[in-house]
Amino acid sequence: MSEITSTNNDFFKSKVLGHPSGLFVLFFTEMWERFSFYGMRVLLINFLTMAAIGTNPGWEWSSENAGALFGTYAGLLYLTPIVGGIIADKFTGYRWAVVIGALIMTSGHASMAFETEFSMYFGLGLLVIGTGFFKPNIVSIISEMYKDLPEKKDGAYTIFYMGVNAGAFFGMMLCGYLGEKIGWSWGFGLAGIFMLLGSLQFWLAKPLFGTIGDVPKRDKVVEAISPDGQIDITEPKAEVKPEDKRNPFTMLDKVLIVITSIIGLLYLIDDPASKIGNIHLLPQEFLVSKEVLPGALVITIIGLVLFLFLVISRISRYTKVVRDRMIAVIVFAFFTVFFWLSFEQGATSLILFARDFTDRTLMGNQAIVFNIINTLLTIIPLALISWVLFLLFRQTAKKIATSNIILALSFLGVWGIVVWMLNNDYNSKAYELKYQAIKTAQIDKKTKKQAVDENGDLVFDFNAVTETTVLKPTDVVVDQTVTISSQEVLKVNDKVALHSEIGNFVYLTKGLETKIRDDYKKATKDSQIIKAEVVQLKENQVEVTASWFSILNSFFIIAFASMFSKWWDSKYNPSAAVKYGLGLIIMGLGFAILAYGARVIPSGAEAGAVRVSMIWLILAYLFHTWGELCLSPVGLSYVSKLVPSRMIAFMFGMWYLAIAIGNKLAGSLGGMIEGITKEYDMSTFFLIFTIVPIVAGLIVVALNPMLKKLMHGVR
């Protein structure tokens, strides 16, 4: 019996839910990493674009600049794992790579919590590097664990990806809540704390893993990267199949790889640098006038052409069957771009839409129903995962006691924050306040006359009188009322201060009132603080955070994954191309729902001026998740099925490049929400993401017969 087989047999002696305890160590490690990743991700665009003066001030960036930065960050996240996987294979081993990545990411989150410009860029850079080490190698540990028991691998990955979704769910919920309700640094900091705890519990659990994931030994297996630059996963003396025949990189190939990599990296960094800091890494003009095409775009197009030449020249050297299958992978990769540029709006434009144009204030019975649903959504999955933690502790109490203690402390922390969050929402009080406003006629932009409503009545604007407003003799001042929520206990006739933020009035404590007044003085702006009086105590009211909607994707995945899995196992299982097409089309339908719901938001509407029901956003996330569940079975699984082992590194690189491009485009296009809605309207913006994926989906379905031929029997 080999050493690896012996290790695995020992490894499987300690079981939780039919799987080795070590799988659940990886489950919780990945859970905390996803907690921190998605917790930070859901805050970033919100923080960058939030007004610089307010109860929770941000940096007041334009959506274009914020989208450019996020797109570059997200794009790089899918490129560094290629390098991180190679380093682990050749030098560090998987376990050390995971620990290195986790510690680097912890430092990144800690850096972001300082909220300075340098710490933000530095933190994002560390997160990109850390993800490169962490992301590919924790999955590789699972693959090595189940090397001798492949029949259990599917179940192991199912459990593992439940950890992914659990981490994303709680990260977005808790970091988002703290970031929006208390302060951005609290949200960024919480992400870092759980990343650190996750890395500690993983490292202290190393007695469970034996030699699995250790530093590779050159005398036992062939090097992970063969001389032609491709992954070689054959045994030392294994016979090489005809389709695995080497295709060495020529000098021209290597030169093109270097050139295109440099161009791609320069473009990714140049885009936000030029927009935010007016720093240009690429020439502003190249070959053609910059009025025709900017220089950076010309160079990027040249880089893409060179890359296509590289890909075509390499593929043409393979045998027909291999060549055809690789072409099929590239077709799927191409359409992957359209999926991710739409799906990742969830991190950019949909965050802004939820914050600025979605009615998130619930009162009375609506608030009670939301609090009950939110409690069930939070407590039930947390209780189930805590039960898994108990099972792990019972199996491994003696062997990895310290690791289990840290894990238990982590969960106590999560339970504490969850209870505090739910208590906060249940005990939120509502008050009706009276304030003064100047009444003016609302002018219709088209007719240049006073606007009228559906009943033909004249429409007026009411602009709140601030503490610095100088009233004119002609001003018509009237009393207006507004309902606000607060944790403070107020009484009728109490005099209070309010501040208008994204179209909503926010109650100011004495400390916040002083701070915001000072902020206006420092910015040499007139104070916009509004004086008001409490006139009535109201039913309870709760404001749903903008980040809350992001958790719906993880929830819907858990709710519907088994249904889609049964579909794929049935006789009605569609082909790869049809699954891909369905994923894209259903994604587009989700945006069609948003386009319909947003039709009442006029062109150039200011944030908070018009708010639509949250049902449109909930339905959109439901359709987006269905689209993801249709498309996700295709993805990387078809790369491994269609591509011989010796070419798999190159094609995985192609696949991650497609996802990186999709993420970059998602950030750039999502950042256009302000410009497009100002020039046209919100519906037009969402129609872009309706039409593009639906057309792409119809095309890939139409290509189904051709793709079947190219796949040569692979299903």
XYZ file of C-alpha atoms in Angstrom:
715
model
C 0.000 0.000 0.000
C 1.333 3.445 -0.937
C 2.043 6.125 1.640
C -0.719 8.335 0.217
C -3.320 5.546 0.431
C -2.295 4.774 4.012
C -2.602 8.421 4.938
C -6.051 8.640 3.406
C -7.271 5.513 5.214
C -6.130 6.962 8.551
C -7.632 10.258 7.565
C -11.076 8.729 7.030
C -11.197 7.102 10.475
C -12.460 10.330 12.074
C -15.773 11.147 10.374
C -18.423 13.847 10.534
C -21.586 13.272 8.463
C -19.832 10.452 6.644
C -16.779 12.499 5.654
C -13.377 13.017 7.284
C -13.204 15.669 9.994
C -10.549 17.482 7.972
C -13.139 18.295 5.296
C -15.060 20.321 7.869
C -11.919 22.144 8.930
C -11.631 23.178 5.280
C -15.388 23.942 5.270
C -14.989 26.442 8.118
C -11.732 27.867 6.728
C -13.412 28.571 3.398
C -16.493 29.869 5.196
C -14.484 32.519 7.067
C -12.558 33.448 3.908
C -15.813 33.917 1.960
C -17.261 35.758 4.978
C -14.441 38.279 4.806
C -14.358 38.474 0.994
C -18.077 39.068 0.484
C -18.347 41.179 3.616
C -15.786 43.616 2.219
C -17.133 43.340 -1.341
C -20.664 44.376 -0.398
C -19.336 47.526 1.314
C -16.732 48.781 -1.146
C -18.865 50.509 -3.815
C -21.262 51.804 -1.166
C -18.423 53.328 0.859
C -16.613 54.839 -2.120
C -19.731 56.583 -3.484
C -21.367 57.660 -0.210
C -21.554 61.406 0.470
C -18.511 62.835 2.252
C -20.669 64.600 4.862
C -23.240 62.584 6.772
C -23.882 60.232 9.655
C -21.765 57.563 7.915
C -19.591 59.482 5.442
C -17.805 57.914 2.500
C -15.476 59.302 -0.152
C -18.156 60.684 -2.511
C -16.543 59.185 -5.616
C -18.437 59.017 -8.882
C -19.857 55.601 -9.741
C -17.544 55.540 -12.779
C -14.398 55.842 -10.649
C -15.670 53.373 -8.057
C -16.631 50.897 -10.789
C -13.216 51.208 -12.451
C -11.426 50.414 -9.184
C -13.737 47.535 -8.296
C -13.517 46.060 -11.807
C -9.725 46.013 -11.685
C -9.737 44.471 -8.212
C -12.262 41.792 -9.226
C -10.424 41.065 -12.478
C -7.082 40.559 -10.738
C -8.720 38.174 -8.249
C -9.164 35.651 -11.070
C -5.650 36.014 -12.449
C -3.420 35.701 -9.372
C -4.711 32.181 -8.503
C -2.990 30.918 -11.658
C 0.354 32.037 -10.208
C -0.565 30.958 -6.666
C -1.372 27.439 -7.824
C 1.976 27.095 -9.606
C 3.913 28.332 -6.532
C 2.105 25.843 -4.292
C 2.662 22.952 -6.714
C 6.385 23.621 -7.026
C 7.475 25.132 -3.711
C 5.188 25.683 -0.705
C 2.618 22.889 -0.843
C -1.108 23.518 -0.521
C -1.357 23.931 3.265
C 1.373 26.535 3.549
C -0.069 28.382 0.541
C -3.487 28.566 2.247
C -1.942 29.914 5.458
C 0.216 32.457 3.595
C -2.804 33.609 1.587
C -5.021 33.863 4.670
C -2.489 35.967 6.599
C -1.936 38.297 3.626
C -5.699 38.749 3.239
C -6.067 39.416 6.966
C -3.505 42.223 6.606
C -5.442 43.533 3.618
C -8.717 43.765 5.517
C -6.959 45.393 8.471
C -5.415 47.968 6.131
C -8.805 48.843 4.614
C -10.277 49.487 8.063
C -8.129 52.660 8.356
C -10.151 54.263 5.516
C -7.267 56.294 4.090
C -6.534 56.364 0.367
C -3.176 54.612 0.735
C -4.517 51.978 3.137
C -7.421 51.287 0.773
C -5.229 50.669 -2.290
C -2.652 48.768 -0.246
C -5.366 46.630 1.338
C -6.949 45.777 -2.015
C -3.507 44.840 -3.357
C -2.916 42.500 -0.416
C -6.336 40.914 -0.926
C -5.518 40.226 -4.580
C -2.169 38.615 -3.688
C -3.612 36.664 -0.745
C -6.474 35.312 -2.846
C -3.918 34.077 -5.372
C -2.389 31.844 -2.715
C -5.620 30.854 -0.961
C -8.262 30.275 -3.635
C -6.759 27.480 -5.791
C -4.998 25.599 -3.034
C -7.729 24.965 -0.495
C -9.661 23.173 -3.262
C -6.485 21.270 -4.167
C -6.295 19.911 -0.601
C -9.771 18.390 -1.031
C -8.726 16.869 -4.356
C -5.672 15.286 -2.699
C -7.726 14.069 0.280
C -10.102 12.126 -1.967
C -7.518 10.915 -4.478
C -8.114 7.269 -3.555
C -11.867 7.685 -2.980
C -13.160 9.509 -6.073
C -16.712 8.263 -5.502
C -16.913 10.487 -2.382
C -15.491 13.575 -4.077
C -18.817 14.975 -5.389
C -20.355 14.829 -1.924
C -17.268 16.471 -0.435
C -17.426 19.374 -2.881
C -21.151 19.799 -2.207
C -20.458 20.160 1.528
C -17.513 22.460 0.834
C -19.549 24.802 -1.366
C -22.215 24.990 1.304
C -19.432 26.571 3.380
C -18.803 29.001 0.530
C -22.435 30.110 0.480
C -22.750 30.194 4.271
C -19.699 32.455 4.491
C -20.976 34.747 1.738
C -24.415 34.897 3.386
C -23.220 35.856 6.869
C -20.376 38.057 5.613
C -22.667 40.256 3.537
C -25.337 40.331 6.238
C -23.148 41.134 9.250
C -20.325 43.194 7.704
C -22.944 45.032 5.661
C -25.069 45.767 8.724
C -22.157 47.003 10.826
C -20.710 48.991 7.934
C -23.982 50.777 7.151
C -25.367 51.175 10.672
C -22.231 51.948 12.700
C -19.328 52.783 10.384
C -17.456 51.442 7.358
C -14.321 50.604 9.344
C -16.414 48.319 11.561
C -17.525 46.329 8.536
C -14.041 46.183 6.991
C -12.535 45.333 10.371
C -15.015 42.526 11.094
C -14.081 40.923 7.777
C -10.417 40.946 8.821
C -11.089 39.534 12.280
C -12.858 36.449 10.940
C -10.235 35.971 8.230
C -7.601 35.847 10.975
C -9.620 33.438 13.122
C -10.212 31.226 10.092
C -6.518 31.017 9.267
C -5.630 30.227 12.911
C -8.141 27.390 13.215
C -6.881 25.926 9.936
C -3.219 26.035 10.930
C -3.866 24.576 14.383
C -5.815 21.714 12.800
C -2.790 20.452 10.852
C -2.496 17.193 12.925
C -5.666 16.044 11.135
C -4.112 16.255 7.669
C -0.955 14.190 8.017
C 1.080 14.601 4.810
C -1.869 15.873 2.763
C -1.031 19.273 1.293
C 2.615 19.131 2.379
C 5.506 20.659 0.467
C 5.828 18.581 -2.742
C 8.619 15.967 -2.888
C 10.297 15.793 -6.260
C 11.307 12.135 -5.941
C 7.729 10.929 -5.475
C 5.825 12.587 -8.309
C 6.531 14.364 -11.525
C 6.831 18.144 -11.174
C 3.496 19.918 -11.389
C 4.653 22.115 -14.270
C 6.298 20.329 -17.172
C 9.022 21.876 -19.357
C 6.467 23.083 -21.913
C 4.696 25.103 -19.235
C 1.687 22.841 -18.765
C 0.414 20.854 -15.793
C 1.716 17.287 -15.808
C -0.350 15.095 -13.509
C 0.903 11.727 -14.812
C 2.753 9.291 -12.572
C 6.554 9.004 -13.046
C 6.487 6.163 -15.536
C 2.944 6.450 -16.886
C 2.438 5.927 -20.580
C 1.653 9.147 -22.416
C -1.548 8.980 -24.458
C -1.559 10.349 -28.044
C -3.871 13.216 -27.040
C -1.447 14.105 -24.216
C 1.424 14.586 -26.639
C 3.534 17.580 -25.673
C 3.068 20.872 -27.463
C 6.101 22.864 -26.290
C 5.867 26.648 -26.154
C 7.880 28.152 -28.973
C 9.967 31.264 -28.465
C 7.241 33.240 -30.282
C 4.615 31.796 -27.902
C 6.638 32.866 -24.873
C 7.224 36.358 -26.263
C 3.490 36.772 -26.985
C 2.572 35.551 -23.501
C 4.900 38.124 -21.925
C 3.692 40.974 -24.179
C -0.034 40.256 -23.766
C 0.325 39.737 -19.991
C 2.093 43.083 -19.610
C -0.509 44.868 -21.751
C -3.375 43.287 -19.797
C -1.862 44.150 -16.423
C -1.067 47.714 -17.476
C -4.616 48.217 -18.743
C -6.170 46.860 -15.532
C -4.131 49.292 -13.425
C -4.219 52.202 -15.888
C -8.037 52.314 -16.050
C -8.701 53.300 -12.404
C -5.372 55.163 -12.076
C -6.171 57.453 -15.029
C -9.760 58.090 -13.882
C -9.068 58.576 -10.181
C -5.570 60.044 -10.044
C -4.978 61.193 -13.638
C -1.977 58.812 -13.714
C -1.459 57.276 -17.154
C 0.568 54.060 -17.444
C -0.370 53.763 -21.119
C -0.123 56.594 -23.687
C -3.257 58.665 -24.126
C -2.779 58.621 -27.881
C -1.377 55.732 -29.943
C -1.443 55.163 -33.728
C -4.785 56.962 -34.141
C -6.178 60.220 -32.784
C -7.374 59.972 -29.179
C -10.658 61.533 -30.349
C -11.216 58.378 -32.421
C -9.919 55.849 -29.873
C -7.993 56.484 -26.636
C -4.421 55.195 -26.734
C -4.980 52.773 -23.833
C -7.877 51.173 -25.714
C -5.865 50.885 -28.953
C -3.020 49.112 -27.131
C -5.501 46.828 -25.346
C -7.109 45.863 -28.678
C -3.649 45.100 -30.075
C -2.990 42.933 -27.007
C -6.253 41.027 -27.562
C -5.404 40.444 -31.239
C -1.957 39.122 -30.271
C -3.537 36.887 -27.646
C -6.025 35.481 -30.151
C -3.137 34.766 -32.534
C -1.322 32.958 -29.702
C -4.383 30.849 -28.856
C -5.170 29.979 -32.486
C -1.558 29.091 -33.269
C -1.307 26.783 -30.245
C -4.636 25.055 -30.831
C -3.828 24.456 -34.507
C -0.866 22.251 -33.486
C -3.012 19.637 -31.753
C -4.740 16.625 -33.257
C -8.237 17.178 -34.677
C -10.229 15.789 -31.726
C -8.179 17.683 -29.151
C -8.281 20.820 -31.279
C -12.060 20.656 -31.654
C -12.629 20.145 -27.940
C -10.371 23.070 -27.058
C -12.305 25.255 -29.500
C -15.508 24.237 -27.672
C -13.952 25.315 -24.355
C -12.980 28.680 -25.857
C -16.543 29.204 -27.156
C -17.897 28.541 -23.655
C -15.242 30.835 -22.167
C -16.230 33.600 -24.603
C -19.886 33.474 -23.507
C -18.773 33.301 -19.878
C -17.695 36.937 -20.257
C -21.303 37.994 -20.972
C -22.603 36.113 -17.961
C -20.160 37.619 -15.471
C -20.407 41.182 -16.782
C -24.127 40.942 -15.964
C -24.036 38.809 -12.819
C -21.393 40.932 -11.102
C -23.648 43.979 -11.263
C -24.624 42.599 -7.866
C -21.415 44.132 -6.508
C -21.710 47.459 -8.337
C -24.856 48.952 -9.885
C -27.345 46.832 -7.924
C -25.781 47.993 -4.641
C -26.304 51.610 -5.740
C -29.840 50.871 -6.984
C -30.717 49.269 -3.639
C -29.287 52.217 -1.728
C -30.535 55.126 -3.852
C -33.739 54.011 -5.589
C -35.264 51.152 -3.572
C -37.814 51.765 -0.838
C -36.150 50.034 2.106
C -38.226 51.565 4.914
C -40.857 49.259 6.381
C -43.447 50.234 8.996
C -46.018 48.520 11.156
C -46.971 45.007 10.019
C -44.460 45.125 7.158
C -41.660 45.764 9.651
C -42.865 42.882 11.856
C -43.015 40.478 8.890
C -39.526 41.491 7.745
C -38.085 41.052 11.242
C -39.606 37.556 11.518
C -38.328 36.530 8.054
C -34.898 38.006 8.752
C -34.743 36.157 12.087
C -35.586 32.822 10.457
C -33.143 33.495 7.593
C -30.371 34.125 10.094
C -30.993 31.837 13.060
C -31.867 28.593 11.227
C -28.717 28.339 9.030
C -26.516 29.565 11.892
C -27.976 26.897 14.186
C -27.386 24.185 11.557
C -23.766 25.217 11.047
C -23.244 25.405 14.812
C -24.512 21.823 15.010
C -21.874 20.787 12.451
C -19.297 22.554 14.635
C -20.502 20.509 17.619
C -20.113 17.265 15.628
C -16.585 18.285 14.622
C -15.693 19.140 18.203
C -17.004 15.788 19.441
C -14.838 13.896 16.921
C -11.643 15.939 17.280
C -11.757 17.367 20.820
C -8.441 15.787 21.820
C -6.554 15.964 18.559
C -7.140 19.653 17.646
C -8.534 21.163 20.859
C -7.036 24.653 20.331
C -8.363 24.852 16.777
C -11.839 23.922 18.005
C -11.703 26.524 20.773
C -10.871 29.262 18.267
C -13.669 28.035 16.012
C -16.092 28.039 18.953
C -15.055 31.594 19.888
C -15.650 32.643 16.273
C -19.179 31.293 16.372
C -19.865 32.893 19.733
C -18.850 36.169 18.111
C -21.199 35.601 15.181
C -24.066 34.656 17.497
C -23.416 37.790 19.539
C -23.508 40.067 16.490
C -26.617 38.322 15.117
C -28.505 38.714 18.406
C -27.447 42.369 18.647
C -28.520 43.016 15.019
C -31.936 41.379 15.438
C -32.520 43.107 18.786
C -31.599 46.414 17.145
C -34.212 45.948 14.430
C -36.935 44.660 16.770
C -36.462 47.616 19.147
C -36.219 50.326 16.509
C -38.718 53.068 17.390
C -40.582 55.343 14.976
C -41.561 58.978 15.430
C -43.469 61.508 13.368
C -41.617 64.828 13.250
C -42.643 68.287 12.082
C -40.248 70.574 10.204
C -40.514 73.688 8.038
C -40.155 73.631 4.244
C -40.303 76.127 1.393
C -43.148 75.336 -1.015
C -42.359 75.896 -4.692
C -44.060 74.941 -7.934
C -42.555 71.852 -9.619
C -41.780 72.701 -13.255
C -42.204 70.073 -15.969
C -38.944 69.890 -18.003
C -40.770 69.345 -21.282
C -43.640 71.838 -21.081
C -41.751 74.376 -18.914
C -45.021 74.772 -16.979
C -46.031 73.652 -13.517
C -46.307 69.877 -13.408
C -49.601 68.118 -12.693
C -50.232 64.655 -11.293
C -52.454 61.866 -12.663
C -55.560 63.560 -11.227
C -54.693 66.906 -12.810
C -53.694 68.520 -9.518
C -50.719 70.881 -9.400
C -47.477 69.401 -8.085
C -45.212 71.240 -5.635
C -41.689 70.719 -4.285
C -40.996 71.087 -0.573
C -37.408 72.017 0.281
C -36.548 71.716 3.959
C -35.488 74.865 5.785
C -32.001 74.270 7.176
C -30.301 76.115 10.023
C -28.412 78.242 7.461
C -31.346 78.962 5.109
C -32.002 82.685 4.593
C -35.708 83.121 3.904
C -36.947 85.625 1.325
C -40.154 87.660 1.823
C -41.678 85.837 -1.147
C -40.942 82.329 0.201
C -43.977 80.270 1.159
C -43.059 78.350 4.307
C -45.266 75.425 5.370
C -45.090 72.677 7.965
C -44.208 69.191 6.699
C -44.067 65.885 8.538
C -41.730 62.938 8.232
C -41.446 59.593 10.010
C -37.998 58.536 11.205
C -36.688 55.506 13.052
C -34.248 55.670 15.945
C -32.907 53.689 18.873
C -33.228 56.842 20.984
C -36.206 57.287 23.307
C -37.916 60.548 22.326
C -41.020 62.292 23.647
C -43.673 64.450 22.018
C -42.535 68.128 21.715
C -38.834 67.178 21.883
C -36.708 69.406 19.656
C -34.381 67.325 17.471
C -31.961 67.703 14.544
C -32.290 65.916 11.203
C -30.038 65.489 8.193
C -31.173 64.576 4.682
C -29.186 61.641 3.272
C -30.042 59.962 -0.058
C -33.543 61.416 0.083
C -34.220 60.212 3.647
C -34.223 62.195 6.856
C -31.855 60.810 9.483
C -32.075 61.578 13.202
C -28.929 63.159 14.670
C -27.738 62.572 18.203
C -26.076 65.552 19.867
C -22.643 64.150 19.058
C -23.459 63.577 15.382
C -25.076 67.006 15.118
C -21.868 68.666 16.332
C -19.660 66.521 14.086
C -21.688 67.147 10.925
C -21.872 70.887 11.598
C -18.073 70.920 11.967
C -17.708 68.909 8.736
C -19.707 71.529 6.846
C -17.509 74.278 8.309
C -14.316 72.469 7.270
C -15.708 72.010 3.749
C -16.761 75.702 3.725
C -20.330 74.689 2.928
C -23.627 75.835 4.415
C -24.924 73.458 7.057
C -27.822 71.293 5.879
C -28.942 70.349 9.400
C -32.724 70.648 9.805
C -34.507 71.532 13.042
C -37.617 69.476 13.809
C -40.077 68.668 16.582
C -41.539 65.320 17.661
C -45.320 65.393 17.199
C -46.318 61.722 17.501
C -45.049 58.295 18.487
C -45.602 55.816 15.629
C -45.603 52.067 15.059
C -42.224 50.372 14.849
C -40.181 51.021 11.729
C -37.141 49.277 10.276
C -34.792 50.322 7.491
C -33.440 47.387 5.498
C -29.753 47.850 4.686
C -28.720 48.079 1.032
C -26.374 45.138 1.598
C -29.220 42.882 2.798
C -30.367 42.219 -0.769
C -26.975 40.753 -1.647
C -27.524 37.817 0.722
C -30.444 36.654 -1.414
C -28.129 35.037 -3.979
C -26.586 32.731 -1.356
C -29.995 31.976 0.163
C -31.558 31.134 -3.202
C -28.599 28.915 -4.131
C -29.091 26.857 -0.962
C -32.877 26.782 -1.504
C -32.859 25.742 -5.173
C -29.561 23.866 -5.699
C -31.098 20.433 -5.010
C -33.950 21.094 -7.445
C -31.547 21.930 -10.259
C -29.339 18.979 -9.322
C -32.316 16.624 -9.738
C -33.046 18.233 -13.108
C -29.477 17.550 -14.296
C -29.745 13.923 -13.104
C -33.059 13.342 -14.891
C -33.712 12.260 -18.488
C -34.471 15.915 -19.255
C -30.867 16.958 -18.587
C -30.054 19.481 -21.343
C -26.788 19.682 -23.242
C -23.952 21.952 -22.124
C -24.794 24.632 -24.688
C -28.487 24.670 -23.723
C -27.583 24.981 -20.017
C -25.303 27.854 -20.909
C -27.965 29.521 -23.003
C -30.607 29.095 -20.289
C -28.265 30.617 -17.718
C -27.692 33.698 -19.862
C -31.354 34.099 -20.857
C -32.667 33.742 -17.293
C -30.011 36.245 -16.170
C -31.337 38.707 -18.769
C -34.923 38.154 -17.605
C -33.872 39.180 -14.109
C -32.713 42.521 -15.460
C -35.907 42.802 -17.539
C -37.843 42.674 -14.259
C -35.667 45.485 -12.898
C -36.103 47.518 -16.086
C -39.885 47.220 -15.700
C -39.829 48.069 -12.004
C -37.553 51.084 -12.597
C -39.761 52.605 -15.329
C -41.140 55.193 -12.859
C -37.653 56.604 -12.181
C -37.276 59.581 -14.536
C -34.178 60.650 -16.409
C -31.661 62.445 -14.201
C -33.480 61.556 -10.957
C -31.402 62.371 -7.890
C -30.589 59.617 -5.421
C -33.535 59.099 -3.094
C -35.939 61.268 -5.101
C -37.948 58.263 -6.351
C -37.952 54.850 -4.713
C -39.502 51.644 -6.041
C -40.692 48.538 -4.235
C -38.025 46.121 -3.040
C -39.928 43.244 -4.683
C -38.288 44.080 -8.042
C -34.802 43.633 -6.599
C -35.777 40.423 -4.782
C -37.200 38.921 -7.996
C -34.108 40.001 -9.952
C -31.792 38.195 -7.512
C -34.025 35.105 -7.748
C -33.691 35.003 -11.558
C -29.962 35.755 -11.414
C -29.491 32.800 -9.053
C -31.500 30.503 -11.320
C -29.284 31.622 -14.181
C -26.180 30.865 -12.141
C -27.479 27.395 -11.244
C -28.076 26.661 -14.938
C -24.650 27.823 -16.016
C -22.517 26.661 -13.088
C -22.591 22.928 -13.940
C -20.915 23.715 -17.271
C -17.996 25.931 -16.311
C -14.794 24.406 -15.103
C -16.168 20.852 -15.207
C -16.162 20.961 -18.998
C -12.611 22.254 -19.047
C -11.531 19.131 -17.150
C -13.694 16.871 -19.347
C -12.728 18.292 -22.716
C -9.045 19.086 -22.247
C -6.316 16.419 -21.870
C -4.373 16.665 -18.635
C -1.207 18.055 -20.202
C -3.032 21.121 -21.614
C -5.232 21.785 -18.597
C -3.119 24.592 -17.086
C -3.250 26.605 -20.295
C -7.037 26.172 -20.649
C -7.744 26.896 -16.973
C -5.776 30.082 -17.513
C -8.006 30.865 -20.497
C -11.105 30.236 -18.421
C -10.038 32.442 -15.532
C -9.001 35.118 -18.016
C -12.563 35.103 -19.402
C -13.988 35.497 -15.882
C -11.460 38.272 -15.160
C -12.528 40.130 -18.325
C -16.189 39.678 -17.346
C -15.526 41.101 -13.874
C -13.595 44.055 -15.263
C -16.385 44.834 -17.728
C -18.933 44.453 -14.922
C -17.167 47.134 -12.900
C -16.754 49.482 -15.857
C -20.331 49.085 -17.140
C -21.800 49.185 -13.635
C -19.973 52.460 -13.071
C -21.906 53.968 -15.981
C -25.182 53.882 -14.031
C -24.992 57.605 -13.204
C -24.157 58.705 -16.745
C -26.733 56.507 -18.491
C -29.563 57.335 -16.068
C -28.798 61.028 -16.414
C -28.773 60.895 -20.235
C -31.630 58.373 -20.588
C -33.214 56.667 -17.555
C -32.795 53.757 -15.148
C -34.852 51.371 -17.292
C -32.512 51.961 -20.232
C -29.526 51.079 -18.048
C -31.068 47.757 -16.995
C -32.189 47.012 -20.555
C -28.508 46.844 -21.555
C -28.090 43.896 -19.191
C -31.365 42.444 -20.420
C -30.555 42.447 -24.117
C -26.845 41.506 -24.027
C -27.122 38.205 -22.068
C -30.381 37.157 -23.771
C -28.864 37.646 -27.243
C -25.697 35.826 -26.114
C -27.841 33.007 -24.695
C -29.839 32.603 -27.910
C -26.624 32.501 -29.937
C -25.024 29.798 -27.769
C -28.218 27.696 -27.953
C -28.169 28.073 -31.749
C -24.544 26.852 -31.703
C -25.581 23.672 -29.842
C -25.314 21.304 -32.884
C -21.871 22.671 -33.757
C -20.655 22.447 -30.146
C -21.861 18.837 -29.872
C -19.728 17.955 -32.890
C -16.724 19.800 -31.465
C -17.065 17.960 -28.134
C -16.845 14.529 -29.843
C -19.156 12.668 -27.497
C -18.196 14.351 -24.218
C -21.340 15.110 -22.155
